[in-house]
Every structure is written in structure tokens, then in C-alpha cells.
Short mmCIF file of C-alpha atoms and ligand atoms in Angstrom, two decimals:
data_model
loop_
_atom_site.label_atom_id
_atom_site.label_comp_id
_atom_site.label_asym_id
_atom_site.label_seq_id
_atom_site.Cartn_x
_atom_site.Cartn_y
_atom_site.Cartn_z
CA MET A 1 -0.01 0.00 0.00
CA GLU A 2 1.38 3.44 -1.00
CA SER A 3 0.90 6.57 1.06
CA LYS A 4 0.51 10.31 0.87
CA ILE A 5 0.44 13.39 3.11
CA THR A 6 -3.15 14.57 3.07
CA ALA A 7 -2.74 17.76 5.13
CA ILE A 8 -0.22 19.65 7.28
CA ALA A 9 -1.07 22.22 9.99
CA VAL A 10 0.89 24.01 12.72
CA TYR A 11 0.68 25.94 15.91
CA ALA A 12 3.15 28.57 17.21
CA PRO A 13 2.86 29.99 20.75
CA GLU A 14 1.81 33.62 21.03
CA LYS A 15 4.79 35.02 22.93
CA ARG A 16 7.19 36.65 20.39
CA ILE A 17 10.87 37.02 21.46
CA THR A 18 12.94 39.46 19.46
CA ASN A 19 16.74 39.41 19.37
CA SER A 20 16.97 42.41 21.66
CA TYR A 21 15.42 40.27 24.52
CA PHE A 22 18.77 38.42 24.95
CA GLN A 23 20.76 41.66 25.47
CA GLN A 24 19.25 41.89 28.94
CA PHE A 25 21.36 38.97 30.18
CA ILE A 26 24.08 38.02 27.63
CA ASP A 27 26.63 39.95 25.51
CA THR A 28 24.98 39.79 22.05
CA ASN A 29 23.25 41.99 19.49
CA ASP A 30 20.70 41.86 16.66
CA GLU A 31 23.34 42.27 13.99
CA TRP A 32 25.34 39.20 15.13
CA ILE A 33 22.27 37.02 15.48
CA VAL A 34 20.78 37.95 12.07
CA SER A 35 24.03 37.72 10.17
CA ARG A 36 25.26 34.47 11.81
CA THR A 37 21.93 32.61 11.94
CA GLY A 38 19.21 34.43 9.95
CA ILE A 39 16.96 34.57 13.04
CA ARG A 40 14.96 37.77 13.84
CA GLU A 41 12.39 36.35 16.24
CA ARG A 42 11.26 33.11 17.88
CA ARG A 43 8.18 32.13 19.91
CA PHE A 44 8.26 30.89 23.50
CA ALA A 45 5.52 28.76 25.05
CA ALA A 46 3.80 30.09 28.18
CA ASP A 47 4.95 28.68 31.52
CA ASP A 48 1.91 26.40 31.65
CA GLU A 49 2.04 25.43 27.96
CA PHE A 50 3.80 22.14 27.20
CA THR A 51 4.70 20.16 24.06
CA SER A 52 1.48 18.11 24.16
CA ASP A 53 -0.52 21.38 24.35
CA LEU A 54 1.20 22.65 21.18
CA CYS A 55 0.43 19.34 19.42
CA ILE A 56 -3.25 19.42 20.40
CA LYS A 57 -3.55 23.01 19.11
CA ALA A 58 -1.83 21.99 15.81
CA ALA A 59 -4.23 19.04 15.39
CA LYS A 60 -7.23 21.28 16.10
CA ASN A 61 -5.93 23.71 13.40
CA LEU A 62 -5.58 20.73 11.00
CA ALA A 63 -9.24 19.78 11.61
CA ALA A 64 -10.46 23.41 11.29
CA GLU A 65 -8.52 24.01 8.07
CA ASN A 66 -9.61 20.67 6.56
CA PRO A 67 -13.26 20.13 7.47
CA GLU A 68 -13.38 16.94 5.35
CA ILE A 69 -10.91 15.23 7.74
CA ALA A 70 -12.39 13.30 10.63
CA LEU A 71 -9.76 13.06 13.37
CA ALA A 72 -11.91 10.39 15.11
CA ASP A 73 -10.64 7.84 12.53
CA VAL A 74 -6.97 8.42 13.43
CA ASP A 75 -5.46 5.00 14.27
CA PHE A 76 -1.85 5.98 15.12
CA ILE A 77 -0.18 9.06 16.66
CA ILE A 78 3.54 9.61 16.38
CA VAL A 79 5.10 12.57 18.27
CA SER A 80 8.66 13.54 17.52
CA THR A 81 10.03 15.67 20.36
CA THR A 82 13.20 16.12 22.41
CA THR A 83 11.24 18.20 24.86
CA ALA A 84 8.52 15.82 26.02
CA ASP A 85 6.12 16.96 28.75
CA GLN A 86 7.76 14.18 30.80
CA VAL A 87 9.47 10.86 30.11
CA MET A 88 6.35 8.87 31.03
CA PRO A 89 3.53 9.05 30.12
CA SER A 90 4.49 9.77 26.54
CA THR A 91 3.56 13.07 24.90
CA ALA A 92 1.72 11.05 22.21
CA SER A 93 -0.53 9.50 24.88
CA GLN A 94 -1.30 12.98 26.32
CA VAL A 95 -2.14 14.14 22.74
CA GLN A 96 -4.40 11.10 22.24
CA ASN A 97 -6.22 11.88 25.47
CA GLY A 98 -6.40 15.62 24.85
CA LEU A 99 -7.92 15.07 21.39
CA GLY A 100 -10.35 12.47 22.82
CA LEU A 101 -9.20 9.84 20.29
CA THR A 102 -10.11 6.31 21.50
CA ASN A 103 -8.93 4.01 18.70
CA THR A 104 -5.33 4.96 18.22
CA GLY A 105 -1.81 3.79 19.04
CA ALA A 106 0.53 6.44 20.44
CA LEU A 107 4.31 6.58 20.30
CA ASP A 108 7.02 9.20 21.02
CA ILE A 109 10.17 9.20 18.99
CA MET A 110 13.36 11.00 20.01
CA SER A 111 15.67 11.72 17.09
CA ALA A 112 15.74 15.49 17.67
CA CYS A 113 15.65 17.71 14.57
CA SER A 114 15.37 14.78 12.14
CA GLY A 115 12.35 13.40 14.03
CA PHE A 116 9.56 14.77 11.94
CA VAL A 117 10.88 13.08 8.84
CA TYR A 118 11.60 9.91 10.84
CA GLY A 119 7.91 10.07 11.78
CA LEU A 120 6.92 10.22 8.11
CA VAL A 121 9.16 7.21 7.44
CA LEU A 122 7.39 5.25 10.20
CA ALA A 123 3.95 6.32 9.03
CA LYS A 124 4.82 5.21 5.44
CA GLY A 125 5.92 1.84 6.91
CA LEU A 126 2.73 1.38 8.98
CA ILE A 127 0.58 2.09 5.91
CA ALA A 128 2.69 -0.14 3.67
CA ALA A 129 2.26 -2.95 6.24
CA GLY A 130 -1.49 -2.58 5.93
CA THR A 131 -1.89 -2.30 9.70
CA HIS A 132 -2.92 1.40 9.90
CA LYS A 133 -4.77 3.85 7.69
CA LYS A 134 -4.73 7.26 9.31
CA VAL A 135 -1.50 8.32 11.02
CA LEU A 136 -0.85 11.74 12.60
CA VAL A 137 2.83 12.68 12.64
CA PHE A 138 3.75 15.54 14.97
CA GLY A 139 6.98 17.45 15.21
CA ALA A 140 6.74 19.58 18.35
CA GLU A 141 9.06 21.27 20.83
CA THR A 142 9.14 23.54 23.83
CA LEU A 143 12.91 24.09 23.56
CA SER A 144 12.72 27.30 25.66
CA LYS A 145 12.11 25.14 28.73
CA PHE A 146 15.43 23.34 28.22
CA THR A 147 17.57 26.23 26.99
CA ASP A 148 20.68 27.35 28.87
CA PHE A 149 20.20 31.11 28.94
CA THR A 150 23.78 31.63 30.14
CA ASP A 151 25.19 30.13 26.87
CA ARG A 152 25.15 32.84 24.22
CA THR A 153 26.13 30.50 21.45
CA SER A 154 22.98 28.38 21.81
CA CYS A 155 20.23 30.35 23.70
CA ILE A 156 19.63 32.77 20.85
CA LEU A 157 18.82 29.91 18.46
CA PHE A 158 15.86 28.10 19.91
CA GLY A 159 12.10 28.57 19.61
CA ASP A 160 8.95 26.63 20.36
CA GLY A 161 6.27 25.36 17.95
CA ALA A 162 4.45 22.35 16.58
CA GLY A 163 3.44 20.90 13.21
CA VAL A 164 1.40 17.90 12.27
CA ALA A 165 0.95 15.89 9.06
CA LEU A 166 -1.79 13.45 8.33
CA VAL A 167 -0.53 10.40 6.39
CA GLU A 168 -3.03 8.11 4.62
CA PRO A 169 -3.05 5.35 1.98
CA SER A 170 -2.79 6.41 -1.66
CA GLU A 171 -3.32 4.53 -4.92
CA LYS A 172 -0.16 6.05 -6.39
CA ALA A 173 3.07 6.55 -4.37
CA ARG A 174 3.30 10.14 -3.12
CA ILE A 175 5.77 9.46 -0.34
CA PHE A 176 8.78 8.14 -2.22
CA LYS A 177 11.87 6.23 -1.06
CA VAL A 178 13.66 7.59 2.02
CA VAL A 179 17.13 7.95 3.55
CA THR A 180 17.86 7.56 7.24
CA GLY A 181 21.11 7.54 9.18
CA SER A 182 22.93 8.15 12.45
CA ASP A 183 26.46 8.85 13.61
CA GLY A 184 26.44 8.30 17.36
CA SER A 185 30.16 9.09 17.54
CA HIS A 186 28.99 12.71 17.62
CA GLY A 187 26.51 12.19 20.45
CA LYS A 188 28.42 14.54 22.80
CA ASP A 189 28.26 17.37 20.23
CA LEU A 190 24.53 17.97 20.76
CA TYR A 191 22.86 16.65 23.91
CA LEU A 192 20.31 17.21 26.68
CA SER A 193 20.76 14.96 29.67
CA GLN A 194 19.66 14.57 33.27
CA ASN A 195 21.90 11.56 33.80
CA ASN A 196 25.41 12.05 34.95
CA ASN A 197 26.92 9.67 32.41
CA ILE A 198 29.68 9.24 29.82
CA VAL A 199 28.93 9.84 26.13
CA ASN A 200 31.67 9.07 23.52
CA GLY A 201 34.15 8.69 26.37
CA GLU A 202 33.38 12.13 27.85
CA GLN A 203 31.60 13.16 30.96
CA ILE A 204 28.53 15.14 29.95
CA ASP A 205 26.75 17.96 31.82
CA ALA A 206 23.58 16.55 33.38
CA ASN A 207 21.92 19.93 34.01
CA GLY A 208 18.89 19.10 31.79
CA LYS A 209 19.74 21.85 29.32
CA ILE A 210 20.70 21.76 25.62
CA HIS A 211 24.44 21.66 24.89
CA GLN A 212 25.78 22.13 21.37
CA ASN A 213 29.24 22.17 19.82
CA GLY A 214 27.99 24.50 17.12
CA LYS A 215 31.04 24.52 14.81
CA VAL A 216 31.30 20.69 14.65
CA VAL A 217 27.53 20.27 13.98
CA PHE A 218 27.59 23.09 11.42
CA LYS A 219 30.34 21.41 9.37
CA TRP A 220 28.81 17.95 9.68
CA ALA A 221 25.41 19.28 8.62
CA ILE A 222 26.55 20.87 5.38
CA GLN A 223 28.56 17.79 4.37
CA THR A 224 25.97 15.19 5.39
CA VAL A 225 22.86 17.04 4.13
CA SER A 226 24.44 17.77 0.72
CA SER A 227 25.48 14.13 0.19
CA GLN A 228 22.19 12.72 1.43
CA ILE A 229 20.20 14.95 -0.96
CA ILE A 230 22.19 13.52 -3.85
CA LYS A 231 21.69 9.95 -2.54
CA LEU A 232 17.92 10.52 -2.00
CA LEU A 233 17.53 11.76 -5.58
CA ALA A 234 19.52 8.82 -6.94
CA ILE A 235 17.46 6.11 -5.14
CA ASN A 236 14.31 7.74 -6.48
CA SER A 237 15.75 8.08 -9.98
CA MET A 238 15.03 11.78 -9.86
CA LYS A 239 16.99 14.84 -10.89
CA LEU A 240 17.47 17.96 -8.75
CA GLU A 241 15.59 19.98 -11.42
CA GLU A 242 12.47 17.82 -10.79
CA LEU A 243 12.14 19.13 -7.22
CA ASP A 244 9.87 22.15 -6.76
CA TRP A 245 11.14 22.83 -3.24
CA ILE A 246 13.66 21.68 -0.65
CA ILE A 247 12.78 21.97 3.04
CA LEU A 248 15.80 21.30 5.32
CA HIS A 249 15.56 21.51 9.10
CA SER A 250 15.81 25.24 9.87
CA ALA A 251 18.90 25.23 12.06
CA ASN A 252 20.74 28.19 10.61
CA MET A 253 20.27 30.15 7.40
CA ARG A 254 24.00 29.76 6.68
CA ILE A 255 23.59 25.96 6.65
CA LEU A 256 20.89 26.25 3.99
CA GLU A 257 23.09 28.59 1.98
CA GLY A 258 26.09 26.20 2.36
CA VAL A 259 24.03 23.21 1.15
CA ALA A 260 22.48 25.20 -1.78
CA ASN A 261 25.98 26.18 -2.78
CA GLU A 262 27.38 22.66 -2.41
CA ILE A 263 24.62 21.00 -4.55
CA ASN A 264 24.16 24.04 -6.85
CA TYR A 265 20.52 24.59 -6.09
CA PRO A 266 18.77 28.04 -6.00
CA ILE A 267 18.49 29.29 -2.41
CA ASP A 268 15.05 30.84 -3.19
CA LYS A 269 13.70 27.28 -3.71
CA MET A 270 14.80 26.28 -0.23
CA LEU A 271 12.02 26.91 2.28
CA SER A 272 12.59 27.69 5.91
CA SER A 273 10.97 28.80 9.13
CA ILE A 274 14.15 30.24 10.68
CA GLU A 275 13.56 33.98 10.28
CA TYR A 276 10.55 34.45 12.55
CA LEU A 277 10.42 31.12 14.45
CA GLY A 278 14.12 30.33 15.06
CA ASN A 279 15.40 26.75 15.40
CA THR A 280 12.36 24.74 16.43
CA SER A 281 14.02 21.29 16.05
CA SER A 282 11.36 18.65 15.22
CA ALA A 283 8.82 21.36 14.34
CA SER A 284 10.81 23.37 11.86
CA ILE A 285 10.02 21.38 8.69
CA PRO A 286 6.19 21.39 9.01
CA LEU A 287 6.35 25.07 10.11
CA ALA A 288 8.33 25.91 6.94
CA PHE A 289 5.88 23.89 4.85
CA ASP A 290 2.91 25.79 6.34
CA ILE A 291 4.51 29.24 5.83
CA ALA A 292 5.21 28.41 2.15
CA SER A 293 1.74 26.91 1.55
CA LYS A 294 0.01 29.96 3.05
CA ALA A 295 2.20 32.22 0.90
CA GLY A 296 0.95 30.30 -2.18
CA LYS A 297 4.40 28.86 -2.95
CA ILE A 298 3.74 25.10 -2.49
CA LYS A 299 0.98 23.93 -4.86
CA GLN A 300 -0.85 20.66 -5.48
CA GLY A 301 1.33 18.29 -7.50
CA ASN A 302 4.62 19.88 -6.33
CA LYS A 303 7.52 17.60 -5.44
CA VAL A 304 9.13 18.55 -2.13
CA LEU A 305 12.30 17.09 -0.59
CA MET A 306 12.29 17.24 3.20
CA LEU A 307 15.42 16.48 5.20
CA GLY A 308 15.95 16.72 8.91
CA PHE A 309 19.30 16.59 10.71
CA GLY A 310 20.47 17.09 14.24
CA GLY A 311 21.06 15.44 17.66
CA GLY A 312 22.37 11.93 17.60
CA LEU A 313 23.75 12.97 15.26
CA THR A 314 20.98 11.79 12.97
CA PHE A 315 19.39 12.55 9.62
CA SER A 316 16.31 11.49 7.70
CA GLY A 317 15.10 12.56 4.28
CA VAL A 318 12.08 11.94 2.07
CA ILE A 319 10.67 13.19 -1.26
CA VAL A 320 6.90 13.72 -1.28
CA GLU A 321 4.40 14.78 -3.91
CA ILE A 322 1.79 17.15 -2.49
O1 LIG B 401 19.35 22.06 15.21
C1 LIG B 401 20.26 21.04 15.32
C2 LIG B 401 21.44 21.21 14.48
N1 LIG B 401 22.14 22.38 14.86
C3 LIG B 401 22.87 23.07 13.99
O2 LIG B 401 22.92 22.70 12.85
C4 LIG B 401 23.67 24.29 14.51
C5 LIG B 401 24.98 24.40 13.79
N2 LIG B 401 25.77 25.46 14.27
C6 LIG B 401 25.52 26.81 14.15
O3 LIG B 401 24.45 27.16 13.61
C7 LIG B 401 26.54 27.84 14.49
O4 LIG B 401 27.76 27.16 14.79
C8 LIG B 401 26.17 28.77 15.66
C9 LIG B 401 25.07 29.69 15.24
C10 LIG B 401 25.75 27.92 16.85
C11 LIG B 401 27.37 29.61 16.06
O5 LIG B 401 27.80 30.36 14.94
P1 LIG B 401 29.34 30.38 14.52
O6 LIG B 401 29.45 31.22 13.31
O7 LIG B 401 29.80 28.94 14.42
O8 LIG B 401 29.98 31.12 15.73
P2 LIG B 401 31.18 30.68 16.66
O9 LIG B 401 30.75 29.71 17.71
O10 LIG B 401 32.32 30.31 15.80
O11 LIG B 401 31.55 32.06 17.30
C12 LIG B 401 32.13 33.15 16.55
C13 LIG B 401 32.30 34.33 17.50
C14 LIG B 401 32.96 33.93 18.81
O12 LIG B 401 33.76 35.03 19.24
P3 LIG B 401 35.35 35.01 19.02
O13 LIG B 401 35.83 33.80 19.81
O14 LIG B 401 35.60 34.85 17.58
O15 LIG B 401 35.78 36.30 19.63
C15 LIG B 401 31.81 33.81 19.78
O16 LIG B 401 32.19 33.95 21.09
O17 LIG B 401 30.98 34.86 17.82
C16 LIG B 401 30.89 34.89 19.25
N3 LIG B 401 29.48 34.61 19.58
C17 LIG B 401 28.59 35.59 19.75
N4 LIG B 401 28.65 36.91 19.63
C18 LIG B 401 27.53 37.62 19.82
C19 LIG B 401 28.89 33.38 19.82
N5 LIG B 401 27.61 33.58 20.09
C20 LIG B 401 27.36 34.93 20.05
C21 LIG B 401 26.23 35.73 20.29
N6 LIG B 401 26.36 37.04 20.15
N7 LIG B 401 25.02 35.19 20.55
#
């Protein structure tokens, strides 16, 4: 059984945080943040607003924007998040309960910024296996609750938000072959831990905040993403020119520019959510999709390559026809 994405919707919290906010407590400025990252604003969830709340609001937006879709028939929920409400119960189970869905499986996945695409890969597999017919794939984060606001190299990057895709069976393939991968030897270069343990032979900081070795991840991202785009096209027997859009995880505008340069692809055909939403990890790809759809860029029949990369380090890529 083949599959397709039937709809995508999002939710971004109301609280807008401009770059000048950070000048109150760290040595930084708008010029540095915009020129080094492309970020002008990000949203922060309210103190009593958690990742499952953002997911529920995104799902309600999906239902409101697509009245023909009956959420009651959803039979599997996947939530990709590195900022779960808690370790147990899963965020997916909280979303299931919050939406009042009674006939669905629920599962969290933790592959950080590549997680939304990993979720699409799993949804495609569930539908191909014939076991499920209506899968909600969420990418959602409340990174602001796990940000180290004393670290100027990372705190200016992160924002909160959620996106959701509905994946259903299709007569013709509209979610094509995928790439997935992991390089755990770089685990210590991007982590969030509350366990005082050793990763890649090094003692990590168990303060429950995000730690990133920005330069190492930046270099790895440009190299890995560029080569995986080429591989993804090859396994689908497609050419770069056949793609209408590329949506990479919005980590840093300079990574998108580096990849566009490396693969010789026009930067204006790379969609992102970085400018006004920052780095929202799992949520960045559906957020970028939604911004571009609402701006009339992505149209029915378009071919879109989505590729997430991040903590693990991991990556996952897919080409879809909308
Ligand atoms: O989402 C998961 C995947 N994550 C990524 O892909 C992130 C990849 N990495 C990056 O995006 C970039 O490495 C960062 C945005 C995190 C950092 O940018 P950079 O160009 O690599 O900066 P840097 O760490 O090399 O720092 C350059 C300079 C340093 O000053 P000196 O040592 O040259 O005097 C930093 O101390 O910029 C300084 N700096 C800042 N200055 C003002 C670092 N952060 C700031 C800041 N404001 N917020």
C-alpha cells in the first residue's frame, strides 16, 4: 500500500521574542544574530504550555482548516520531540487523550531535529504494512524550557512550535523512497541529559539543558545534508531539477546557503521557518511547509524534498508529492 500526506497544519505559541530580549542577560546583538543565523524572532511557550498542548492546538488547526478530515478515525499518533512533557507518560498518549481519540496507538520518537521526517518514514511503513490507515505525525518542541540562557552560542537559536501531518493510503506513491542515518560518535556534540553519564568517552553535563558544539555540527550538517540529498535523488531516480522545493531543518540560514551552494540549487527554492520562528528542532520542517503553503508557494502536485538533521547525530530525508 502506498501513502501520501493529506494535510499539514501547525501551531506557534503567542509570545514573540525578538533578538533584543537576549541583550538583557548576555553579551549579544541583533546584527550578530541575524548575520550568523538568519533569526529575527522566535516564539516561547507560556509557563503552563507544554509540548502536548502545542500538538493538540496544531491538530485542532488541522481539523479546522480541513473540514473533510475526521480526526476520530486516526489510528496511530507519532510525536517527535526532544522536549517531551515528561518521560512517562508519553507526549503522544497525552495528545491522544487531549484530542479524545479512542482508537489509536501512540508513540513518542526522539531523534531530535530529524524526528519529523523519521515520523513520516514510520507512518509510510505502517501504511505499507497494511496495519494502519490514518496516521498523525507531529514534530513539536518547547525548547525554551530546556535552553541554557547563560550560553550565548545556543540560547539565541531556539524557539517553540508544533506541526502535524496526516498520512493516509494512496493509490499512487506520493511518499517516495527515504534515507535515514545516524552517527552516534558525535552524540556529545549535541545533547540534553539529566543523567550524569559518559557519552563518547566524555563526561557530559547533566543539568537538563541543551548543549551544542556549534562549529562541529555546522560542518557535519553541510557535508551530510548535501551528500544525502544527492543519494535521495539517486535512489528515487530523480534529478534535482524535478524538485519544486527543498525543506531542510531550519537550524541556521547559513547551513541552507552552504548546502544550496554545495549542490548548486537556487536558495530561493529552499524553504525555511528560521527567520521568525528560530530553530524549532522537530517542528521546523512542518512550520516551513505551512508558511510556504500559506504564501501560495507550495502547490498541489509539487515535489518537495524534506530532510531533517540534528542530535544523535541523525538525519532522515524523504521526497513527497503534495
Ligand atoms: O538544530 C540542530 C542542528 N544544529 C545546527 O545545525 C547548528 C549548527 N551550528 C551553528 O548554527 C553555528 O555554529 C552557531 C550559530 C551555533 C554559532 O555560529 P558560529 O558562526 O559557528 O559562531 P562561533 O561559535 O564560531 O563564534 C564566533 C564568535 C565567537 O567570538 P570569538 O571567539 O571569535 O571572539 C563567539 O564567542 O562569535 C561569538 N558569539 C557571539 N557573539 C555575539 C557566539 N555567540 C554569540 C552571540 N552574540 N550570541
